Short mmCIF file of C-alpha atoms in Angstrom, two decimals:
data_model
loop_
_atom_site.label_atom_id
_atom_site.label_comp_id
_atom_site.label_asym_id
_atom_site.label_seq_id
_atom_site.Cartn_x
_atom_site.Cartn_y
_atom_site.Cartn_z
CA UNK A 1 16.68 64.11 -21.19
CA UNK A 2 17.40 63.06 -17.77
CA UNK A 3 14.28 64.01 -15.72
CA UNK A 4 14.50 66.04 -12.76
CA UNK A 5 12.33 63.81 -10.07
CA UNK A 6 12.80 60.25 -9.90
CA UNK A 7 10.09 57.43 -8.68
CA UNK A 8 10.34 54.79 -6.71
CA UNK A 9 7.92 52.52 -7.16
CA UNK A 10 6.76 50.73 -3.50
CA UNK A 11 5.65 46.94 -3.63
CA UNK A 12 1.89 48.12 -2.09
CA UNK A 13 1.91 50.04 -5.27
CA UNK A 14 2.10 53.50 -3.70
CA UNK A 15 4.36 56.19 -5.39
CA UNK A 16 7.07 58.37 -3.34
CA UNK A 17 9.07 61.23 -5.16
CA UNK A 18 12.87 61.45 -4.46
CA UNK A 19 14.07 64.70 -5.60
CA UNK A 20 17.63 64.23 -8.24
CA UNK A 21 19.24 66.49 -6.37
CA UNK A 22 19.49 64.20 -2.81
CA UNK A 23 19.87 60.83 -4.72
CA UNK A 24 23.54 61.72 -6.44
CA UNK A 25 26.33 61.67 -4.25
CA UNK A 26 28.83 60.55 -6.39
CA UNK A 27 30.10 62.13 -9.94
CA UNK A 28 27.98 59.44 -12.53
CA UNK A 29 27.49 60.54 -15.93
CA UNK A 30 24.00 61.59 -16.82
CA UNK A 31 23.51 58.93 -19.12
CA UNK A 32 24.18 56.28 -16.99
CA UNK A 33 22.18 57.72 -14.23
CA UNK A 34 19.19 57.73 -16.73
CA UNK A 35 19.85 54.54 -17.95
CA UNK A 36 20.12 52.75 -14.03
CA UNK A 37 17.00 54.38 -13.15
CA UNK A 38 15.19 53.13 -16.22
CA UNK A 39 15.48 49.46 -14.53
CA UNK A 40 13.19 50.11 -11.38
CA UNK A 41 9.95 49.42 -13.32
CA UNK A 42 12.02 45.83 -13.86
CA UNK A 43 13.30 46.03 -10.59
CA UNK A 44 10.05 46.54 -9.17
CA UNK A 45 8.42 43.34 -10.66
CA UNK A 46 11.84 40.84 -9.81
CA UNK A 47 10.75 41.90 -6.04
CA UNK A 48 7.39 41.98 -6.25
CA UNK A 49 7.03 38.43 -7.58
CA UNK A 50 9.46 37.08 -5.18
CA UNK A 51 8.16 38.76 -2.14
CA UNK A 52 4.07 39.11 -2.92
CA UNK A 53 4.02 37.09 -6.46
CA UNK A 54 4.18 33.56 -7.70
CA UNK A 55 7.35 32.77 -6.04
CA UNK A 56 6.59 33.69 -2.31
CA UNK A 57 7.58 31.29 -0.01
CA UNK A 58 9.28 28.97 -2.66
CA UNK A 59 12.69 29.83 -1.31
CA UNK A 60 12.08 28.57 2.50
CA UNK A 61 9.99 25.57 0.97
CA UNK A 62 13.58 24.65 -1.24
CA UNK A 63 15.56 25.54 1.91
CA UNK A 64 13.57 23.55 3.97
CA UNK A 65 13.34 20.71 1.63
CA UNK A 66 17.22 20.62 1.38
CA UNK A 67 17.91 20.42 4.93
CA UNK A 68 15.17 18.28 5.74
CA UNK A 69 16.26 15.70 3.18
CA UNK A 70 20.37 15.38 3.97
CA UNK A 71 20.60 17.76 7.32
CA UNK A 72 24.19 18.52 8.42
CA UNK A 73 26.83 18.61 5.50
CA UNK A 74 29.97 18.11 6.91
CA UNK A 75 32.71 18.27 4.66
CA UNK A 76 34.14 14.89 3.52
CA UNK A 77 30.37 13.16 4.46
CA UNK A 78 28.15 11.25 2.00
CA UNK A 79 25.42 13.55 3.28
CA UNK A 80 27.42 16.90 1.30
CA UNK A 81 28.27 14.99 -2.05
CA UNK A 82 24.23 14.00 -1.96
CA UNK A 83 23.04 17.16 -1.36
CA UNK A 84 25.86 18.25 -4.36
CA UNK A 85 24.09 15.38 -6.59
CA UNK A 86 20.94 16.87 -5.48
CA UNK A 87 21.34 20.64 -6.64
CA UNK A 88 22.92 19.63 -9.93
CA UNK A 89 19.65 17.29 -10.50
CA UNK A 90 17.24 20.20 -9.28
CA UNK A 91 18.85 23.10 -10.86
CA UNK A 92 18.79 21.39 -14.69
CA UNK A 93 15.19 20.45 -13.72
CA UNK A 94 14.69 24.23 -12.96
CA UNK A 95 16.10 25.25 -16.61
CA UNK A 96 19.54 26.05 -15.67
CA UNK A 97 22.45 26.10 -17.84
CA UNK A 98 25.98 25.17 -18.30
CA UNK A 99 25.17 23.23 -14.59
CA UNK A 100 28.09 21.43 -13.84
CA UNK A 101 30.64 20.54 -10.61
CA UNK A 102 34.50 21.21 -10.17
CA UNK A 103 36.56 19.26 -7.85
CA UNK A 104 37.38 20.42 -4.92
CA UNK A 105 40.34 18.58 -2.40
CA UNK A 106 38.85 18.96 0.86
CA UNK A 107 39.84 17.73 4.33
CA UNK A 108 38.34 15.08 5.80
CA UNK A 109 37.61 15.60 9.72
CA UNK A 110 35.49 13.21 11.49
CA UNK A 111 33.80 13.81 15.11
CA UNK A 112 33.83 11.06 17.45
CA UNK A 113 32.80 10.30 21.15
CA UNK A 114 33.52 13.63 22.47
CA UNK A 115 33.14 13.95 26.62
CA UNK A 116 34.64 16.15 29.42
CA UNK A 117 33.88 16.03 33.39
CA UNK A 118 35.24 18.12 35.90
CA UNK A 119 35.87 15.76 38.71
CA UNK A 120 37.27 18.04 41.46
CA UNK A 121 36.47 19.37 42.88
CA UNK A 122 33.08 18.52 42.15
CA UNK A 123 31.53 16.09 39.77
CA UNK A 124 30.07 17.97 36.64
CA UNK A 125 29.49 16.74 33.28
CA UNK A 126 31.06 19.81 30.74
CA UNK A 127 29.44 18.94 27.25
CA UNK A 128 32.00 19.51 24.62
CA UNK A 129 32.52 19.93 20.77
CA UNK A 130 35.84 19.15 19.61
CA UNK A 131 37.15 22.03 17.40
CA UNK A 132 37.67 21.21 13.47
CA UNK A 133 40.64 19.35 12.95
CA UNK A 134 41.36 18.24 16.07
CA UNK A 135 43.57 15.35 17.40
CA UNK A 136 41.77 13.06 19.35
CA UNK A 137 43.02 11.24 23.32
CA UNK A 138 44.49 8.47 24.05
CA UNK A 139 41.29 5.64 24.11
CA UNK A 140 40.10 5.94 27.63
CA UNK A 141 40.73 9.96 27.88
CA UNK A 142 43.23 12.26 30.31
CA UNK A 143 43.03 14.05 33.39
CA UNK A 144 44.44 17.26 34.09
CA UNK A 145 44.57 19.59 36.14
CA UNK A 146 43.44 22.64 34.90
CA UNK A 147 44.96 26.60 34.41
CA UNK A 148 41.89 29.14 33.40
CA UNK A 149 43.15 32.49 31.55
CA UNK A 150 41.29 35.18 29.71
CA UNK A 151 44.18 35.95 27.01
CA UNK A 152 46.94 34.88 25.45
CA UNK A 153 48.67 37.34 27.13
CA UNK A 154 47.63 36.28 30.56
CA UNK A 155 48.62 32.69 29.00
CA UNK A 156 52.20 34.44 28.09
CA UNK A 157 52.63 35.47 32.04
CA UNK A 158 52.32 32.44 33.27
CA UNK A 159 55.54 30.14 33.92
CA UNK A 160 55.84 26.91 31.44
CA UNK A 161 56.24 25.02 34.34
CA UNK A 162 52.94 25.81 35.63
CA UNK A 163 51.42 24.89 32.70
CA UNK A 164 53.07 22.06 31.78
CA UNK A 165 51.00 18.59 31.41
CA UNK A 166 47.49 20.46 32.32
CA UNK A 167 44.60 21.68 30.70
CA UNK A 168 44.37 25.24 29.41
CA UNK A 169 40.83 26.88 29.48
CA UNK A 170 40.33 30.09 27.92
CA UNK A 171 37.75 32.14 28.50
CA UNK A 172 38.13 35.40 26.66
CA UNK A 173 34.93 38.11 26.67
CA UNK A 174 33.19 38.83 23.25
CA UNK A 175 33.96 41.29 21.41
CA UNK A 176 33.86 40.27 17.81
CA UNK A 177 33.70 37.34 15.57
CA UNK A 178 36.99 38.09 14.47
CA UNK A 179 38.73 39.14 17.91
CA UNK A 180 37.70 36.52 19.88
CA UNK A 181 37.52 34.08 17.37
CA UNK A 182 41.12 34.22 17.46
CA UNK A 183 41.24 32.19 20.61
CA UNK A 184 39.24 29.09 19.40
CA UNK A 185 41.81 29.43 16.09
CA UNK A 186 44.99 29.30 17.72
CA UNK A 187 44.33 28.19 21.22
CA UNK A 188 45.32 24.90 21.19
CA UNK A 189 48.70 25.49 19.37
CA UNK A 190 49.54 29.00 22.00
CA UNK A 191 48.40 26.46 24.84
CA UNK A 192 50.92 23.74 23.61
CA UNK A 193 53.86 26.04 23.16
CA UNK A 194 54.17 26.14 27.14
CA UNK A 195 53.07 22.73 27.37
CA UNK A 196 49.66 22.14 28.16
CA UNK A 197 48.11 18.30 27.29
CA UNK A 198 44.79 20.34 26.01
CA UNK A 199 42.52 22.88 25.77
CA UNK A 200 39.11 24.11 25.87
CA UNK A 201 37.55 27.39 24.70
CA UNK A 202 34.79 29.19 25.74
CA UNK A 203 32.35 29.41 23.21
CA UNK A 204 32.98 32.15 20.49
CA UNK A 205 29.05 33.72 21.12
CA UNK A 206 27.48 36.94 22.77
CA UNK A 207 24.51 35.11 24.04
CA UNK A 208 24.09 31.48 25.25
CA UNK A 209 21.33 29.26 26.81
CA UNK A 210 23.95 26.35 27.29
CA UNK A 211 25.08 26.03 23.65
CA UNK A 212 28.16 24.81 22.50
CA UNK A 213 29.97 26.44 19.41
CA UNK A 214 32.24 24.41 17.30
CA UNK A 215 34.30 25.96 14.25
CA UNK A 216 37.53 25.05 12.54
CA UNK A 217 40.64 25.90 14.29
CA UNK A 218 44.40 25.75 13.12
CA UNK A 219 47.45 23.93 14.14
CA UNK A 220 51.26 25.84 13.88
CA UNK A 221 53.43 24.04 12.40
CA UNK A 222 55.83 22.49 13.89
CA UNK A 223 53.84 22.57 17.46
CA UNK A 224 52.86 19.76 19.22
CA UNK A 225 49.42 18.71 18.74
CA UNK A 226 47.03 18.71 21.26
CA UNK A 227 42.91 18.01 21.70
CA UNK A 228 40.92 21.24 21.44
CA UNK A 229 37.07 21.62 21.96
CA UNK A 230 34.55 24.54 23.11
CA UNK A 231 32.68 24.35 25.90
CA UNK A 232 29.31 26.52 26.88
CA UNK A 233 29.55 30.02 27.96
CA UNK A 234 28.20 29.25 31.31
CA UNK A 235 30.36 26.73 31.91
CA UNK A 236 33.59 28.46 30.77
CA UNK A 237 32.43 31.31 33.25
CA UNK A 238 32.13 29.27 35.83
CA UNK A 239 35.36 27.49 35.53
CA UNK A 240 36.90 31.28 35.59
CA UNK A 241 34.97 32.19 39.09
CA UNK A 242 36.10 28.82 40.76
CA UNK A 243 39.38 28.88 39.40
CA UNK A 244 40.04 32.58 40.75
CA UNK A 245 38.73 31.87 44.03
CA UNK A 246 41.88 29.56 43.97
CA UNK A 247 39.91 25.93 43.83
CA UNK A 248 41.89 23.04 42.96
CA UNK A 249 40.21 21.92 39.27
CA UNK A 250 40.95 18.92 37.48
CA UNK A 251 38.71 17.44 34.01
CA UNK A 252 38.22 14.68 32.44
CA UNK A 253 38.39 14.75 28.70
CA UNK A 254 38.18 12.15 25.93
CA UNK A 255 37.80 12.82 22.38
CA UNK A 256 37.96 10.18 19.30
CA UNK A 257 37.81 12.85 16.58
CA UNK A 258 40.02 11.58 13.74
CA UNK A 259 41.82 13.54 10.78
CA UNK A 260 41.50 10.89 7.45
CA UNK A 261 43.09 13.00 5.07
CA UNK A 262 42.09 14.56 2.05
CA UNK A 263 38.74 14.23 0.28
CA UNK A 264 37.59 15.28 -2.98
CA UNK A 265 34.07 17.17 -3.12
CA UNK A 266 32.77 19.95 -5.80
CA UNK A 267 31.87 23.27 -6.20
CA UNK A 268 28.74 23.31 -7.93
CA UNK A 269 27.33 25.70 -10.74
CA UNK A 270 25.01 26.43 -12.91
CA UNK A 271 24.62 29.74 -15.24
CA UNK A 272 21.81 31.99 -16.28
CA UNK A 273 23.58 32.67 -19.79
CA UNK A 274 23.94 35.89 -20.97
CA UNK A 275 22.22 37.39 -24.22
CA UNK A 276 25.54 39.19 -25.41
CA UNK A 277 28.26 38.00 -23.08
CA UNK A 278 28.44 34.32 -22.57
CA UNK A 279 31.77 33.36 -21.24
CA UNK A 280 33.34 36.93 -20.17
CA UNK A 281 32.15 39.51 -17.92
CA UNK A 282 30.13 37.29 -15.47
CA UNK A 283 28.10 37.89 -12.60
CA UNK A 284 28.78 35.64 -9.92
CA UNK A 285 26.17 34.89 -7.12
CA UNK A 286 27.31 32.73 -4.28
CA UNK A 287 26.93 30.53 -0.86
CA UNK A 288 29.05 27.33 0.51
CA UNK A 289 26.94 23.81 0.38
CA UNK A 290 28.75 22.61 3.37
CA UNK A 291 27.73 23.10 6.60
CA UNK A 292 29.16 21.84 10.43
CA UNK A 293 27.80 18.82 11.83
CA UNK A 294 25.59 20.02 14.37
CA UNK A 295 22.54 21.41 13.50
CA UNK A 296 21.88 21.81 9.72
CA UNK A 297 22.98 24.75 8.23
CA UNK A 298 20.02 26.42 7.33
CA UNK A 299 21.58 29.73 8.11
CA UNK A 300 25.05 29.11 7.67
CA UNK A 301 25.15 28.69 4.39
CA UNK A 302 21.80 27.12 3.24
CA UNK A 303 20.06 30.57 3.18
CA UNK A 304 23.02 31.87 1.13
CA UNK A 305 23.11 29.31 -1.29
CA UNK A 306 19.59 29.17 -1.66
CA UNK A 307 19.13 32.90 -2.58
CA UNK A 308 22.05 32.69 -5.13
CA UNK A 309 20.63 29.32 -7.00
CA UNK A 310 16.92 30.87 -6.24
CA UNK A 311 17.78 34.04 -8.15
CA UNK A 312 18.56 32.24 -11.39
CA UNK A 313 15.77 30.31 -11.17
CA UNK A 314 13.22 33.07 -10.56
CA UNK A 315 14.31 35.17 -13.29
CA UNK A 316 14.89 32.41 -16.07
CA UNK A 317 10.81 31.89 -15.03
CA UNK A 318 10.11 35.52 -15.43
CA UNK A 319 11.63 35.46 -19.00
CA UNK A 320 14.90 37.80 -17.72
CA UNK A 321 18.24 37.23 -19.19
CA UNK A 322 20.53 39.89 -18.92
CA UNK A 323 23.39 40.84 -21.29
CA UNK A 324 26.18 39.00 -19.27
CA UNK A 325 26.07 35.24 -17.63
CA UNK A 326 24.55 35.20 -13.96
CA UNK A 327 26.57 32.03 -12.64
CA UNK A 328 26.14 30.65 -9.30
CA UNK A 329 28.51 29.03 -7.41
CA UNK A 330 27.89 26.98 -4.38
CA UNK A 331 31.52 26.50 -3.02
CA UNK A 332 32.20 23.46 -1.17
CA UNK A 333 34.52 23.12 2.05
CA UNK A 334 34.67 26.69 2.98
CA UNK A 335 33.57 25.99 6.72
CA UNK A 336 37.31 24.00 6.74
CA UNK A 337 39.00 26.57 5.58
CA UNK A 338 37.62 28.25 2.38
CA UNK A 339 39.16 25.46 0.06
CA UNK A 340 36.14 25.37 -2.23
CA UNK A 341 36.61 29.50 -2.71
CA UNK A 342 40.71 29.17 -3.20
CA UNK A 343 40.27 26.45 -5.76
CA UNK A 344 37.66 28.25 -7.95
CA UNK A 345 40.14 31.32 -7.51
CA UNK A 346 42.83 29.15 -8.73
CA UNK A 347 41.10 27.29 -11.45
CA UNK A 348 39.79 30.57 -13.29
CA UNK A 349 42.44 33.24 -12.18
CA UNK A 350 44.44 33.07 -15.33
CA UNK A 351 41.23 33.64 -17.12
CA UNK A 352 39.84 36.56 -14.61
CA UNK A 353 40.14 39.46 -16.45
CA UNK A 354 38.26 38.67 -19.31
CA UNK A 355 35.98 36.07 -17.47
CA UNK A 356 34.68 37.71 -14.67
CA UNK A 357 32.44 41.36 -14.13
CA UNK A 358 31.11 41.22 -9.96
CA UNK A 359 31.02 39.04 -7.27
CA UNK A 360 28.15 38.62 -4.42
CA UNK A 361 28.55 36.47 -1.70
CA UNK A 362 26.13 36.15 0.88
CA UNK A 363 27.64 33.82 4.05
CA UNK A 364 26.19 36.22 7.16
CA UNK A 365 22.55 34.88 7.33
CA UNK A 366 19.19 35.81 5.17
CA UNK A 367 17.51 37.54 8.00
CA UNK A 368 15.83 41.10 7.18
CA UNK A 369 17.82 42.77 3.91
CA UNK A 370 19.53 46.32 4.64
CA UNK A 371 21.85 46.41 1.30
CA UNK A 372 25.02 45.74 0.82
CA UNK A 373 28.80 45.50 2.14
CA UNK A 374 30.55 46.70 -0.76
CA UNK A 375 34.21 46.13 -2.01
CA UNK A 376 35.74 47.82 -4.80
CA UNK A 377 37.13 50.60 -6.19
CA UNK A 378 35.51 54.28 -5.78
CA UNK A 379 34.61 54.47 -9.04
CA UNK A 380 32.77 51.17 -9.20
CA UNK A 381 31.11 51.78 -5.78
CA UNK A 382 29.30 54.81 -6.91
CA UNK A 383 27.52 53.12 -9.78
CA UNK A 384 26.55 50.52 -7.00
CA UNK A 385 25.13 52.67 -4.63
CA UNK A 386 22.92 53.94 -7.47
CA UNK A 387 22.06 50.66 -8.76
CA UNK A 388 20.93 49.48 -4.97
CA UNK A 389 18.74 53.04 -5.20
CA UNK A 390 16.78 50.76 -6.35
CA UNK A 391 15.87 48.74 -3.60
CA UNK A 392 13.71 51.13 -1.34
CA UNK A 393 10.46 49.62 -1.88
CA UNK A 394 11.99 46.99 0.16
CA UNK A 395 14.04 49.21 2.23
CA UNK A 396 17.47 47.44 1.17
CA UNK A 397 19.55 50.67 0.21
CA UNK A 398 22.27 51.49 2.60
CA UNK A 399 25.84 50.23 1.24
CA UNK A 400 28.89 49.58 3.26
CA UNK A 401 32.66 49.89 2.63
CA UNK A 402 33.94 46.50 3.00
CA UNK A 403 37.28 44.42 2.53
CA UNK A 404 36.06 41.80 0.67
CA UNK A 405 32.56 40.38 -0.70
CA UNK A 406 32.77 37.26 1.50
CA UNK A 407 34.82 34.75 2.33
CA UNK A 408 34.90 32.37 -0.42
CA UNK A 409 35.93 35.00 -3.00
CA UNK A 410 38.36 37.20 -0.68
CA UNK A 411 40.93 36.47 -3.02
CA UNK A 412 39.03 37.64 -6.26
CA UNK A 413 38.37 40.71 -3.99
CA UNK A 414 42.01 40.72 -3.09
CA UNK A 415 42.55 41.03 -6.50
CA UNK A 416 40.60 44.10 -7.15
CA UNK A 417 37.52 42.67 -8.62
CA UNK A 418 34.35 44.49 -7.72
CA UNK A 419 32.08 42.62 -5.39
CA UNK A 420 29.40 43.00 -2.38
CA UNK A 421 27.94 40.99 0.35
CA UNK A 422 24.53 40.72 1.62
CA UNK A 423 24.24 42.93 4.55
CA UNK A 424 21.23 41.77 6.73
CA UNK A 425 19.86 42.20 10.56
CA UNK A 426 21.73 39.60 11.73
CA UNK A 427 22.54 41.23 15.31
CA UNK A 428 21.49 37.37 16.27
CA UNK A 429 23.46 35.52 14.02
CA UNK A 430 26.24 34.43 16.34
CA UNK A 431 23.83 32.89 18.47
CA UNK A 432 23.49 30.40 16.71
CA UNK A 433 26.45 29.94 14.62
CA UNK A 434 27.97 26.93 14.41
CA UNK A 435 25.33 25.14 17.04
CA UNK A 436 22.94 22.49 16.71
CA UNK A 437 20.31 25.37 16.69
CA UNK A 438 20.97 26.55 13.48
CA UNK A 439 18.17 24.92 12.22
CA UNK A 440 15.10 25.97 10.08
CA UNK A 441 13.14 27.55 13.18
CA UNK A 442 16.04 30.46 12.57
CA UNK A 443 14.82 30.95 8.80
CA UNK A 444 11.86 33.18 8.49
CA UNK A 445 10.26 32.97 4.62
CA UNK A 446 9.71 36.77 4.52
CA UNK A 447 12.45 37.68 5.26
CA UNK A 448 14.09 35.18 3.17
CA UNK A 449 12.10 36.17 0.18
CA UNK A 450 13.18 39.74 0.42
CA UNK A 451 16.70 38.70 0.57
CA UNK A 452 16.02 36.63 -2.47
CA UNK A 453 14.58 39.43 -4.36
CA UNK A 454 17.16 42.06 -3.36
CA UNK A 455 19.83 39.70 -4.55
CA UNK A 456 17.82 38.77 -7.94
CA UNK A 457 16.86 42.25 -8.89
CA UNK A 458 20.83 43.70 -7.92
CA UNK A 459 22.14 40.66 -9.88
CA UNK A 460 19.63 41.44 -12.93
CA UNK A 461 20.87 45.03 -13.10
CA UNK A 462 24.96 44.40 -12.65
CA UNK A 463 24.36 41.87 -15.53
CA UNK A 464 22.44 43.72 -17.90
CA UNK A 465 24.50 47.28 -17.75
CA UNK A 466 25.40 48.32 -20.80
CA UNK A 467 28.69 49.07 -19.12
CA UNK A 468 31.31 46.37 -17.44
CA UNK A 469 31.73 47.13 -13.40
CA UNK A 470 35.06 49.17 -12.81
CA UNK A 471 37.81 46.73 -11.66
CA UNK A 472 40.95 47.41 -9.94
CA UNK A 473 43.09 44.05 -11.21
CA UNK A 474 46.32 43.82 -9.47
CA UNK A 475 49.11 42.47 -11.55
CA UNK A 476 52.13 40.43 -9.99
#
């Protein structure tokens, strides 16, 4: 009989009473209600050993050991397809199963000798990162005069003839990642259309102290190709004040970035195998290996992909296998443009159905856990909320609506499979996106552990239901 007071057990070992009545907002059978609840003692022990236990700290020590030992890992660099050779070594050392890599074509962009100066009408050294994909100068650079807007539309007003055979600088405000990201996407090919030689972007960030931002961007097709790089945000602002006080301003740019084609890397993965379901209904846990070239990813992805590989681990030590497979996945190439997510969609799509349960995908930093963006059907998001219920001892509970678990599986979420992102306090996170300061100083091990246990103990649970996650599959 379902009882009428439920307990959530705290990791200091204290005891708080939630009353039923405030803890079911959606229309769950009683049986499964009783039978999620039944996992906090379980619950309680995945966190408490990965947050006070034998495995505190153990995450950030692997983290730190990974970056520390290859640093950046670009896509298409030796330092990527080590690090690859390195977690499919560590992870069968750990007791993994099934651990194995699929190939992934990737693009292979290389940065060069990157430099800008604004030469009138003073001289001023502008430090620069070229944009992903990027075509390079001519050897020896150009100079341009230079036409500063703060929108495409702005852009739109202006006369090609004004624009023709100069440098375009945008400079839009923040708003979003999304909405302003837009200009360091398309810039260069909006800038071309009327005929500019270039362009630079102000960093896509809320907050600077002189950093530079880099990030893929995309070329139209069928537009002329032209050099593209960010630029600090005090620097882009400064351009825009000099530029509307009408001053005459012309830079000097040279960039040898090269495109050399494609390149093939791996996902890699490795399985905690299920007790019952072995090759259908998985749970998949998930990062991307690669990183930019500046800084070394410990936050974009490493923390990601160290939770998702770290949560097998831990609970294959603490003698938990669920009923389904736990698989992670550390995708490959997504910083390029999500190729290592669309060719594990492709490679296992025809198979989905009966292959796959739930997604997670965590690619928005391991600071301080909150819960969970959450994508899925209603039906499927109400047994979710209940199962994350069982994170308050670590204060992890609130669950958002969400389009898609993350970017490497948008297109399993796209397809109406059930998944969820880590949601964390990452008000700071753009600050150091994409920059060479994204660096272990931005990892803190608390609060990595508790993002590690969150996504062990929510993984555990999804796994071991004695029910499959409602999906939503979308036929053609």
């Amino acid at each position: 009989m379902l009882k009428s007071i439920i307990f959530t057990l705290c990791l200091v070992g204290r005891i708080t009473a939630v009353p039923l009545k405030d803890a079911q907002p959606c229309q769950i059978s009683e049986g499964l209600l009783y039978e999620i609840r039944s996992y906090q003692p379980i619950v309680h022990k995945i966190m408490n050993e990965i947050v006070n236990g034998r495995f505190a700290g153990q995450t950030w020590q692997s983290l730190a050991e990974l970056t520390d030992t290859f640093g950046p890992r670009m896509t298409g660099s030796q330092q990527l397809e080590d690090a690859i050779d390195y977690a499919v070594k560590e992870m069968i050392q750990d007791g993994l199963e099934n651990v194995h890599t699929e190939d992934v074509p990737v693009p292979h962009w290389v940065r060069g000798y990157e430099r800008a100066q604004l030469v009138e009408p003073i001289h001023l050294e502008l430090p620069i990162l070229g944009l992903g994909t990027s075509v390079g100068t001519p050897y020896g650079g150009i100079s341009a005069e230079v036409i500063v807007v703060q929108s495409f539309a702005e852009l739109d007003e202006l006369p090609n003839e004004l624009i023709e055979g100069k440098i375009v600088v945008f400079v839009p405000q923040w708003v979003s990642y999304g909405e302003t990201g837009t200009y360091r996407r398309l810039g260069a090919s909006a800038a071309a259309k009327k005929g500019a030689v270039a362009s630079l972007i102000r960093s896509v960030t809320q907050f600077s102290i002189g950093s530079i931002h880099t990030g893929v961007q995309e070329y139209e097709e069928g537009v002329r190709k032209i050099p593209t790089a960010s630029i600090t945000v005090e620097h882009a602002e400064m351009l825009l004040r000099k530029y509307h006080r009408g001053e005459k301003l012309k830079i000097h740019l040279e960039m040898h970035d090269e495109n050399l084609g494609m390149f093939m890397s791996r996902n890699t993965i490795a399985e905690l195998q299920g007790l019952v379901y072995r090759n259908s209904s998985v749970v998949v846990v998930s990062g991307h290996l690669d990183s930019w070239d500046v800084g070394v990813g410990a936050m974009d992805d490493g923390g990601g992909v160290m939770i998702s590989w770290k949560a097998l681990t831990y609970l294959k030590a603490l003698g938990l296998r669920p009923r389904r497979t736990i698989r992670a996945v550390l995708f490959t190439g997504e910083e390029q443009g999500v190729w290592g997510g669309r060719q594990y969609f492709e490679n296992h799509k025809a198979q989905g159905e009966e292959e796959f349960n739930f997604f997670f995908e965590s690619d928005s930093g391991t600071f301080n856990p909150l819960g969970y963006g959450f994508a899925g059907n209603d039906e499927a998001k109400c047994i979710f909320q209940e199962i994350v219920k069982l994170l308050a001892p670590l204060n992890a509970t609130e669950v958002s609506s969400s389009s898609s678990a993350g970017p490497d599986v948008t297109d399993w979420s796209a397809a109406g499979y059930p998944g969820a992102g880590l949601l964390n306090a990452n008000d700071r996170y753009f600050w150091f996106h994409h920059t060479a300061g994204d660096s272990m100083l931005v990892e803190d091990p608390a609060n990595l552990d508790r993002c590690a246990a969150i996504w062990a103990a929510t993984a555990y649970v999804v796994a071991d239901l004695s029910i499959a996650m409602p999906k939503t599959i979308l036929h053609n």
